Coordinates of C-alpha atoms in Angstrom, one line a residue:
M1 CA 25.3 -5.4 -6.6
E2 CA 28.3 -7.4 -5.5
E3 CA 27.5 -10.9 -4.9
R4 CA 27.9 -11.9 -1.3
Y5 CA 27.4 -15.5 -1.6
P6 CA 27.3 -17.9 -4.7
A7 CA 23.9 -17.4 -6.7
L8 CA 21.3 -20.5 -5.7
K9 CA 20.7 -23.0 -8.7
G10 CA 17.9 -25.2 -9.6
F11 CA 15.4 -26.5 -7.2
A12 CA 17.2 -23.9 -4.6
L13 CA 16.5 -20.8 -7.0
V14 CA 13.5 -21.7 -7.6
L15 CA 12.3 -22.6 -3.7
G16 CA 14.1 -19.3 -2.6
A17 CA 12.3 -17.2 -5.0
F18 CA 9.2 -18.4 -3.9
I19 CA 10.0 -18.2 -0.3
L20 CA 11.1 -14.7 -0.3
S21 CA 8.3 -13.3 -2.9
F22 CA 6.1 -14.8 -0.6
G23 CA 7.2 -13.2 3.0
N24 CA 6.6 -10.1 0.7
F25 CA 3.2 -10.9 -0.5
I26 CA 1.4 -11.7 3.1
V27 CA 3.2 -8.4 4.7
V28 CA 1.4 -6.5 1.9
L29 CA -1.3 -8.4 2.4
D30 CA -1.7 -8.0 5.8
T31 CA -1.9 -4.2 5.3
T32 CA -5.4 -4.2 3.6
V33 CA -6.9 -7.3 4.5
T34 CA -8.5 -6.2 7.8
N35 CA -9.6 -3.2 6.0
V36 CA -12.8 -4.6 4.9
A37 CA -13.3 -6.7 8.6
I38 CA -13.5 -3.4 11.0
P39 CA -17.3 -3.9 11.2
T40 CA -17.2 -6.9 11.9
I41 CA -14.3 -7.1 14.5
S42 CA -16.0 -3.9 16.1
G43 CA -19.0 -5.6 16.7
D44 CA -17.5 -8.7 17.4
L45 CA -15.9 -6.8 20.4
G46 CA -18.5 -4.4 21.5
V47 CA -16.7 -1.1 20.3
S48 CA -17.3 1.1 17.8
T49 CA -16.6 1.4 14.1
T50 CA -14.5 4.4 15.0
Q51 CA -12.7 2.7 17.9
G52 CA -11.8 -0.5 15.6
T53 CA -10.0 1.9 13.3
W54 CA -6.7 1.9 15.8
V55 CA -6.8 -1.7 14.9
I56 CA -5.4 -0.3 11.3
T57 CA -3.9 2.3 12.4
T58 CA -1.2 1.0 15.1
Y59 CA -0.1 -1.7 12.9
A60 CA 0.6 0.9 10.1
V61 CA 2.7 2.9 12.3
A62 CA 4.3 0.0 13.7
E63 CA 5.6 -1.4 10.5
A64 CA 6.4 2.2 9.0
I65 CA 8.9 2.7 12.2
T66 CA 10.7 -0.9 11.8
V67 CA 10.9 -0.8 7.6
P68 CA 13.5 2.4 7.3
L69 CA 15.5 0.3 10.0
T70 CA 16.2 -3.1 8.7
G71 CA 19.2 -1.7 7.2
W72 CA 20.8 -1.2 10.7
L73 CA 19.3 -3.7 12.2
S74 CA 20.6 -6.2 9.4
K75 CA 24.0 -4.8 10.2
Q76 CA 23.7 -5.5 14.1
F77 CA 22.0 -9.2 13.5
G78 CA 22.6 -9.9 9.7
E79 CA 20.2 -9.9 7.3
V80 CA 19.2 -13.8 7.3
R81 CA 19.1 -13.7 11.2
V82 CA 16.5 -10.6 11.4
F83 CA 14.4 -11.8 8.5
L84 CA 13.8 -15.1 10.2
I85 CA 13.0 -13.8 13.8
S86 CA 11.0 -11.2 11.6
V87 CA 8.8 -13.9 10.4
I88 CA 8.6 -16.1 13.6
G89 CA 7.5 -13.0 15.6
F90 CA 4.8 -11.9 12.7
V91 CA 3.6 -15.7 13.2
I92 CA 3.6 -15.5 17.0
F93 CA 1.4 -11.9 17.0
S94 CA -1.0 -13.0 14.1
T95 CA -1.8 -15.9 16.4
L96 CA -2.1 -13.5 19.4
C97 CA -4.5 -11.2 17.4
G98 CA -6.6 -14.0 16.5
L99 CA -7.3 -14.6 20.1
S100 CA -7.7 -11.4 21.1
S101 CA -11.3 -11.4 23.5
S102 CA -10.5 -7.0 23.7
L103 CA -10.4 -4.3 21.4
E104 CA -7.1 -3.6 23.7
F105 CA -5.6 -6.8 23.6
L106 CA -6.1 -6.8 19.8
I107 CA -4.3 -3.1 19.7
I108 CA -1.4 -4.3 21.8
F109 CA -0.7 -7.3 19.5
R110 CA -1.4 -5.5 16.1
I111 CA 1.9 -3.1 17.4
F112 CA 4.0 -6.0 17.7
Q113 CA 2.5 -7.5 14.7
G114 CA 3.8 -4.3 12.4
L115 CA 7.0 -4.2 14.3
T116 CA 7.8 -7.7 13.2
A117 CA 6.6 -7.1 9.7
G118 CA 8.3 -3.9 9.0
P119 CA 11.9 -5.4 7.8
I120 CA 10.4 -8.6 6.3
I121 CA 9.3 -6.1 3.2
P122 CA 13.0 -4.8 2.5
L123 CA 14.9 -8.0 3.3
S124 CA 12.5 -10.0 0.9
A125 CA 13.6 -7.8 -2.0
T126 CA 17.5 -7.9 -1.0
L127 CA 17.9 -11.5 0.1
L128 CA 16.3 -12.4 -3.3
L129 CA 18.5 -10.3 -5.0
S130 CA 21.4 -12.1 -3.7
I131 CA 20.1 -15.6 -4.2
F132 CA 19.8 -14.9 -8.3
P133 CA 23.2 -14.5 -10.4
K134 CA 23.7 -10.8 -11.3
D135 CA 22.6 -10.4 -14.5
K136 CA 18.9 -11.8 -13.7
S137 CA 18.7 -9.0 -10.8
N138 CA 15.8 -7.7 -13.0
V139 CA 13.8 -10.9 -12.7
A140 CA 13.9 -11.3 -9.0
M141 CA 12.7 -7.6 -8.9
A142 CA 9.9 -8.7 -11.2
I143 CA 8.9 -11.9 -9.1
W144 CA 9.4 -9.1 -5.8
G145 CA 7.1 -6.4 -7.6
M146 CA 4.5 -8.4 -8.9
M147 CA 3.9 -10.0 -5.0
T148 CA 4.0 -5.9 -4.0
V149 CA 1.4 -5.4 -7.0
V150 CA -1.2 -7.8 -6.3
A151 CA -1.3 -8.6 -2.7
P152 CA -3.3 -5.1 -1.9
I153 CA -5.8 -6.4 -4.2
F154 CA -6.3 -9.7 -2.9
G155 CA -6.4 -8.1 1.1
P156 CA -9.9 -6.6 0.7
I157 CA -11.0 -10.1 -1.5
L158 CA -9.7 -11.9 1.3
G159 CA -11.0 -10.1 4.8
G160 CA -14.9 -9.8 3.0
Y161 CA -14.8 -13.5 2.2
I162 CA -13.6 -14.6 6.0
S163 CA -15.5 -11.9 7.4
D164 CA -18.4 -13.1 5.7
N165 CA -17.7 -17.1 5.8
W166 CA -15.6 -17.5 8.6
H167 CA -14.6 -15.7 12.2
W168 CA -12.9 -12.8 11.9
A169 CA -10.1 -14.6 13.5
W170 CA -9.1 -16.2 10.6
I171 CA -7.8 -13.0 9.1
F172 CA -5.3 -13.7 11.8
Y173 CA -4.8 -17.2 11.9
I174 CA -3.9 -17.6 8.2
N175 CA -0.6 -16.3 8.7
I176 CA -0.1 -19.3 11.0
F177 CA 0.1 -21.3 7.8
F178 CA 2.0 -19.0 5.2
G179 CA 4.4 -18.1 8.2
L180 CA 5.6 -22.1 9.0
I181 CA 6.1 -22.2 5.3
L182 CA 7.8 -19.2 4.8
I183 CA 10.2 -20.4 8.3
F184 CA 11.2 -23.7 7.3
G185 CA 11.6 -22.6 3.6
T186 CA 13.8 -19.4 5.0
I187 CA 15.8 -22.2 6.9
F188 CA 16.5 -24.6 4.2
V189 CA 17.4 -22.0 1.7
L190 CA 19.3 -19.4 3.6
K191 CA 20.7 -21.0 6.5
D192 CA 24.3 -20.6 5.3
R193 CA 23.9 -17.5 3.9
E194 CA 24.1 -15.0 6.5
T195 CA 25.5 -11.4 6.0
K196 CA 28.3 -9.9 7.9
I197 CA 27.5 -8.5 11.2
T198 CA 29.1 -4.9 12.2
K199 CA 27.8 -4.0 15.6
T200 CA 27.8 -0.1 15.8
K201 CA 26.2 2.2 18.8
I202 CA 22.6 2.3 19.2
D203 CA 21.2 6.0 17.8
Y204 CA 18.6 6.0 20.7
V205 CA 17.5 9.8 20.0
G206 CA 17.1 9.1 16.2
L207 CA 15.2 6.2 17.1
F208 CA 13.0 8.5 19.7
L209 CA 12.3 11.3 17.1
L210 CA 11.4 8.9 14.2
I211 CA 8.7 7.0 16.5
I212 CA 7.0 10.3 17.4
F213 CA 7.5 11.4 13.7
V214 CA 5.4 8.2 12.4
S215 CA 3.2 7.8 15.4
A216 CA 1.9 11.2 15.3
F217 CA 2.1 12.1 11.9
Q218 CA 0.1 8.5 11.1
I219 CA -2.6 9.1 13.6
M220 CA -3.5 12.9 12.0
L221 CA -3.4 10.8 8.7
D222 CA -6.1 7.9 9.9
K223 CA -8.1 10.2 12.4
G224 CA -8.2 13.4 10.0
R225 CA -11.3 12.7 7.9
E226 CA -13.1 12.0 11.1
L227 CA -12.1 15.3 12.9
D228 CA -12.7 17.5 10.3
W229 CA -8.3 17.8 9.7
F230 CA -6.7 20.7 10.9
E231 CA -10.4 22.4 12.7
S232 CA -9.3 19.9 15.3
T233 CA -7.0 21.1 17.9
Y234 CA -6.2 17.4 18.1
I235 CA -5.2 16.8 14.7
T236 CA -3.5 20.2 14.5
T237 CA -1.3 19.0 17.8
C238 CA -0.1 15.6 15.7
A239 CA 0.7 18.0 12.4
I240 CA 2.9 20.2 14.3
I241 CA 4.8 17.3 16.4
S242 CA 5.1 15.1 13.3
F243 CA 6.5 18.1 11.6
I244 CA 9.0 19.1 14.5
S245 CA 10.0 15.8 14.9
L246 CA 10.6 15.1 11.0
V247 CA 12.9 18.0 10.9
L248 CA 14.7 17.3 14.1
F249 CA 15.4 13.9 13.1
I250 CA 17.0 15.0 9.2
I251 CA 18.9 17.2 11.4
W252 CA 20.3 14.6 13.9
E253 CA 20.6 11.7 11.5
L254 CA 22.9 14.2 9.0
T255 CA 25.0 14.7 12.2
Q256 CA 25.6 11.4 12.9
E257 CA 28.6 9.0 12.7
Y258 CA 26.5 5.9 13.0
P259 CA 22.6 7.1 12.0
I260 CA 19.6 4.7 12.5
L261 CA 19.0 5.9 9.0
D262 CA 21.3 6.3 6.4
L263 CA 20.1 9.5 4.5
S264 CA 23.0 9.1 2.4
V265 CA 21.1 7.2 -0.1
A266 CA 19.6 10.4 -1.4
K267 CA 22.6 11.7 -2.8
S268 CA 21.9 9.3 -5.0
K269 CA 19.9 11.1 -8.3
N270 CA 18.3 7.8 -9.3
W271 CA 17.8 6.9 -6.1
T272 CA 15.6 10.1 -5.1
I273 CA 14.0 10.6 -8.3
S274 CA 12.5 6.9 -8.7
T275 CA 11.8 7.0 -4.9
L276 CA 9.5 10.4 -5.8
I277 CA 7.6 8.6 -8.6
L278 CA 7.1 5.5 -7.0
S279 CA 5.6 7.2 -3.6
F280 CA 3.7 9.3 -6.3
T281 CA 2.4 7.0 -8.1
F282 CA 1.5 4.3 -5.2
A283 CA -0.6 7.3 -3.3
V284 CA -2.7 7.4 -6.5
F285 CA -2.6 3.9 -7.2
F286 CA -3.7 3.2 -3.2
G287 CA -6.7 6.0 -3.6
N288 CA -8.1 4.1 -6.4
V289 CA -7.8 0.6 -4.6
L290 CA -9.8 2.2 -1.3
I291 CA -12.4 4.1 -3.6
S292 CA -13.0 1.5 -6.2
P293 CA -14.7 -0.8 -4.1
L294 CA -16.4 1.3 -2.3
W295 CA -17.8 2.9 -5.4
L296 CA -18.8 -0.5 -6.5
Q297 CA -21.0 -1.4 -3.2
Q298 CA -22.1 2.2 -2.5
I299 CA -23.7 3.0 -5.5
M300 CA -23.4 0.1 -8.3
G301 CA -25.0 -2.6 -5.6
Y302 CA -22.2 -4.9 -5.7
T303 CA -22.0 -7.2 -3.2
A304 CA -18.5 -7.7 -1.6
T305 CA -17.4 -10.6 -3.4
W306 CA -18.4 -9.0 -6.7
S307 CA -16.6 -5.9 -6.2
G308 CA -13.5 -7.4 -5.5
I309 CA -14.2 -9.8 -8.6
A310 CA -14.5 -6.4 -10.5
V311 CA -11.1 -5.5 -9.2
A312 CA -9.3 -9.0 -9.2
P313 CA -8.1 -8.6 -13.1
I314 CA -5.5 -5.9 -12.3
G315 CA -3.6 -9.4 -11.2
I316 CA -3.9 -11.3 -14.2
L317 CA -1.9 -8.6 -16.4
A318 CA 0.1 -7.7 -13.7
V319 CA 1.5 -11.5 -13.0
I320 CA 1.7 -11.9 -17.1
S321 CA 3.9 -8.8 -17.7
S322 CA 5.8 -8.4 -14.6
P323 CA 8.6 -11.2 -15.9
I324 CA 8.2 -9.7 -19.5
V325 CA 9.4 -6.2 -17.9
G326 CA 12.3 -8.0 -16.0
K327 CA 13.3 -9.1 -19.3
L328 CA 13.5 -5.8 -20.9
I329 CA 15.1 -3.6 -18.7
P330 CA 18.5 -4.3 -19.2
K331 CA 17.8 -4.4 -23.0
I332 CA 15.9 -1.3 -23.6
D333 CA 16.0 1.9 -22.1
S334 CA 14.6 1.5 -18.7
R335 CA 13.3 4.8 -18.8
L336 CA 11.2 4.2 -21.4
I337 CA 9.8 1.8 -19.5
V338 CA 8.8 3.7 -16.7
I339 CA 6.9 6.3 -19.0
Y340 CA 5.0 3.0 -20.8
G341 CA 4.0 2.0 -17.8
M342 CA 2.7 5.6 -16.4
A343 CA 1.2 6.2 -19.8
V344 CA -1.2 3.0 -19.3
L345 CA -2.0 3.8 -15.7
A346 CA -3.2 7.3 -17.1
I347 CA -5.2 5.6 -20.3
A348 CA -7.0 3.2 -17.5
F349 CA -8.0 5.9 -15.0
Y350 CA -8.9 8.3 -17.6
M351 CA -11.2 5.3 -18.8
R352 CA -12.9 5.2 -15.2
A353 CA -13.5 8.8 -15.3
L354 CA -15.8 7.8 -17.9
L355 CA -18.1 5.7 -16.7
N356 CA -21.8 6.2 -15.5
I357 CA -24.3 4.4 -12.8
D358 CA -25.2 2.8 -16.2
A359 CA -21.8 1.1 -16.6
T360 CA -21.6 -2.8 -17.1
F361 CA -19.1 -5.2 -15.0
Y362 CA -17.0 -5.2 -17.9
S363 CA -16.7 -1.7 -18.6
V364 CA -15.5 -1.7 -14.9
A365 CA -13.1 -4.9 -14.7
I366 CA -11.6 -3.6 -18.2
P367 CA -9.6 -0.4 -16.9
T368 CA -8.7 -2.3 -14.0
L369 CA -7.3 -5.2 -16.5
I370 CA -5.5 -2.5 -18.6
L371 CA -4.2 -1.3 -15.0
G372 CA -2.6 -4.5 -14.7
A373 CA -0.3 -3.7 -17.1
G374 CA 0.8 -0.2 -16.0
I375 CA 1.8 -1.2 -12.4
P376 CA 4.8 -4.0 -12.9
A377 CA 6.1 -1.8 -15.6
C378 CA 6.4 1.4 -13.0
M379 CA 7.3 -0.5 -9.7
I380 CA 9.9 -2.6 -10.9
T381 CA 11.6 -0.6 -13.4
L382 CA 12.0 2.5 -10.6
T383 CA 13.0 -0.3 -7.6
S384 CA 15.7 -1.3 -10.3
L385 CA 16.8 2.1 -11.0
G386 CA 16.7 3.2 -7.3
I387 CA 19.1 0.6 -6.2
S388 CA 21.3 1.0 -9.2
E389 CA 23.6 3.3 -8.0
L390 CA 24.0 2.8 -4.6
K391 CA 26.9 0.8 -3.4
P392 CA 26.4 -3.0 -2.1
N393 CA 26.2 -1.8 1.7
Q394 CA 23.8 0.9 1.0
I395 CA 21.0 -1.3 -1.1
T396 CA 19.4 -2.9 2.2
S397 CA 19.4 0.7 3.3
G398 CA 18.1 2.2 0.3
A399 CA 15.4 -0.4 0.0
G400 CA 14.1 -0.1 3.6
L401 CA 13.9 3.8 3.2
Q402 CA 12.0 3.8 0.2
N403 CA 9.7 1.3 1.1
F404 CA 9.1 3.2 4.1
L405 CA 8.3 6.4 1.8
R406 CA 6.2 4.2 -0.5
I407 CA 4.2 3.1 2.7
M408 CA 3.6 6.7 3.9
A409 CA 2.9 7.9 0.1
M410 CA 0.3 5.0 0.4
A411 CA -0.9 6.3 3.9
I412 CA -1.4 9.7 2.3
G413 CA -3.0 8.7 -0.9
S414 CA -5.9 6.5 1.2
S415 CA -6.9 9.5 3.2
L416 CA -6.6 12.5 0.9
S417 CA -8.3 10.4 -1.9
Q418 CA -10.8 9.6 0.3
T419 CA -10.9 13.0 1.7
Y420 CA -11.5 14.5 -1.4
W421 CA -14.0 12.0 -3.0
E422 CA -16.0 12.4 0.0
H423 CA -15.9 16.4 -0.3
M424 CA -16.7 15.9 -4.4
Q425 CA -20.0 14.2 -3.4
K426 CA -20.8 17.2 -1.1
V427 CA -20.3 19.6 -3.7
N428 CA -21.6 17.7 -6.6
R429 CA -24.7 16.9 -4.0
V430 CA -25.6 20.8 -3.6
E431 CA -25.1 21.3 -7.6
L432 CA -27.1 18.9 -9.1
L433 CA -29.8 20.1 -6.2
N434 CA -29.4 23.5 -7.1
A435 CA -30.1 22.9 -11.1
Q436 CA -33.2 21.1 -10.3
D437 CA -36.7 22.0 -9.6
Y438 CA -36.8 19.5 -6.9
S439 CA -40.7 19.9 -6.2
Q440 CA -41.7 19.3 -9.8
K441 CA -39.9 16.4 -9.9
I442 CA -41.4 14.8 -6.8
E443 CA -44.9 15.2 -8.5
M444 CA -43.4 13.6 -11.4
I445 CA -41.7 10.2 -9.7
K446 CA -45.3 10.8 -7.9
H447 CA -47.3 10.4 -11.3
L448 CA -45.1 7.7 -12.7
N449 CA -45.8 5.6 -9.8
S450 CA -49.0 6.0 -8.1
D451 CA -47.6 4.0 -4.7
F452 CA -45.4 6.8 -3.7
T453 CA -46.1 9.3 -1.2
T454 CA -44.5 12.5 -1.1
Q455 CA -42.0 11.5 1.4
S456 CA -41.4 8.3 -0.3
A457 CA -41.0 10.0 -3.5
Y458 CA -39.0 12.9 -2.0
I459 CA -36.6 9.9 -0.6
Y460 CA -36.6 8.4 -4.0
F461 CA -35.7 12.1 -5.8
S462 CA -32.8 11.7 -2.8
N463 CA -31.3 8.6 -3.2
M464 CA -30.9 9.4 -7.0
I465 CA -29.6 12.7 -6.5
Q466 CA -26.8 11.2 -4.3
K467 CA -26.1 8.2 -6.7
Q468 CA -24.8 10.5 -9.5
A469 CA -23.2 12.7 -6.6
V470 CA -21.2 10.1 -6.2
M471 CA -20.7 9.1 -9.5
L472 CA -19.5 12.5 -10.2
A473 CA -17.2 12.4 -7.5
T474 CA -15.7 9.3 -8.7
N475 CA -15.0 10.8 -11.8
D476 CA -13.5 13.5 -10.4
F477 CA -11.3 11.6 -8.7
Y478 CA -10.1 9.3 -11.7
A479 CA -9.9 12.7 -13.5
I480 CA -7.2 13.9 -11.5
A481 CA -5.6 10.8 -11.0
T482 CA -5.0 10.9 -14.9
I483 CA -3.5 14.1 -14.9
L484 CA -1.2 13.8 -11.9
I485 CA 0.0 10.3 -13.6
I486 CA 1.0 12.1 -16.5
L487 CA 2.6 14.9 -14.6
F488 CA 4.9 12.0 -12.5
G489 CA 6.0 10.6 -15.6
F490 CA 7.8 13.5 -16.7
L491 CA 10.1 13.1 -13.7
A492 CA 11.4 9.7 -15.8
F493 CA 13.1 12.1 -17.9
F494 CA 16.1 12.6 -15.5
L495 CA 16.4 9.5 -14.4
N496 CA 19.9 8.0 -15.5
P497 CA 19.0 4.5 -17.4
L498 CA 20.5 1.4 -16.5
K499 CA 23.2 0.2 -18.8
K500 CA 21.8 -2.3 -21.3
V501 CA 23.0 -5.9 -22.0
V502 CA 24.3 -6.9 -24.9
A503 CA 23.1 -10.0 -26.1

């Protein structure tokens, strides 16, 4: 990557690295921080939990729309200016979300919050690369990748704590403090580093088709489980609309002189393969992020706080290993680092697949700790490989499109994972019941506890079966996750390795 400005040094470099990586952290954090707070928000605003989920859906749709548009926006107005305006808008609309007194206002402000959050993700990466020396670019990506990995873990923990101890509005108000740090830090570090502005025609048709595709697809994913997927005419219609609009969008963009989304980055083999592996991996990883706390709270009896503590160890080795991965990338075959990372993920998921309802806290936390050593090796290396063959003027577009596909993969992964998990609960429950003489079991339970009536013994037996069914469904998910991660890992052999740097 050609340096547009001299690399920063000393305190300015440290501050710039903190500001830009922190910008990525708070935006990624906001994709998960509201999830656990939906019941609280819905109850406070007097709506059902089903209606409350639109708070998540609208943000995800809006963010997914502007992430891939970042390259085009940056050419029109400059990367630093777009980043700064996005952060300011994010703070303003976060504040308005907290002040909302009705679901309608909250949804409107969440849309604008998502629209302003989108460009922050890819721009935090490209601007971070621009302030580091060229030979230290892997360190920059290591810092950025570490924040992307850690943020989804802390989101549910922070959201649950705020919901339990404060008013839900503080989920949004904390962005004011974070945002002010970003705004003044960005002005101080990047005020004289604006990129070249190239005005082009606005691709209105491409923008319209992108909005239609993302909106229909995200609604289909978010509402699919609730409406029994393609048994619903509504979901089927969303699927048809999203497919047609996607096909038309791709055809249109490939034939435009000034497309709103630069699809030419897909000509790079490294960008295409690394994006596929990254998207697949994040789909599985995010399914784990979603299912793990649900299993811990529903079956293992953990509180929201303790389930958060149980999954938090992922951040320990993620933080420790990220800079190590950054230093190793230019020294050894980068494909080996990816394969190592995928192998670690497979081991961690396999350990989870062997757990049972008697699992201790440590047997839950240890696989999570190990998982943290694998994610940075995959994400940081694949991100570096993805941009390694792109031209300097394609970096922002490539990063934006890669992040867009990663976000969409996370949405697909979370939706399909939870659907599969819930389906396997029902399947396992039926199989367990068919394998039991439950009338005999109920009599045995009554015999062991004389206080039990037939009804209470039946309830106790039913709960036992349900716990085992959920546990088996969790094992099934992690077994499938293990197999998928191994299969995705083989794609790394088709990548071109980064050039080694001789010390």
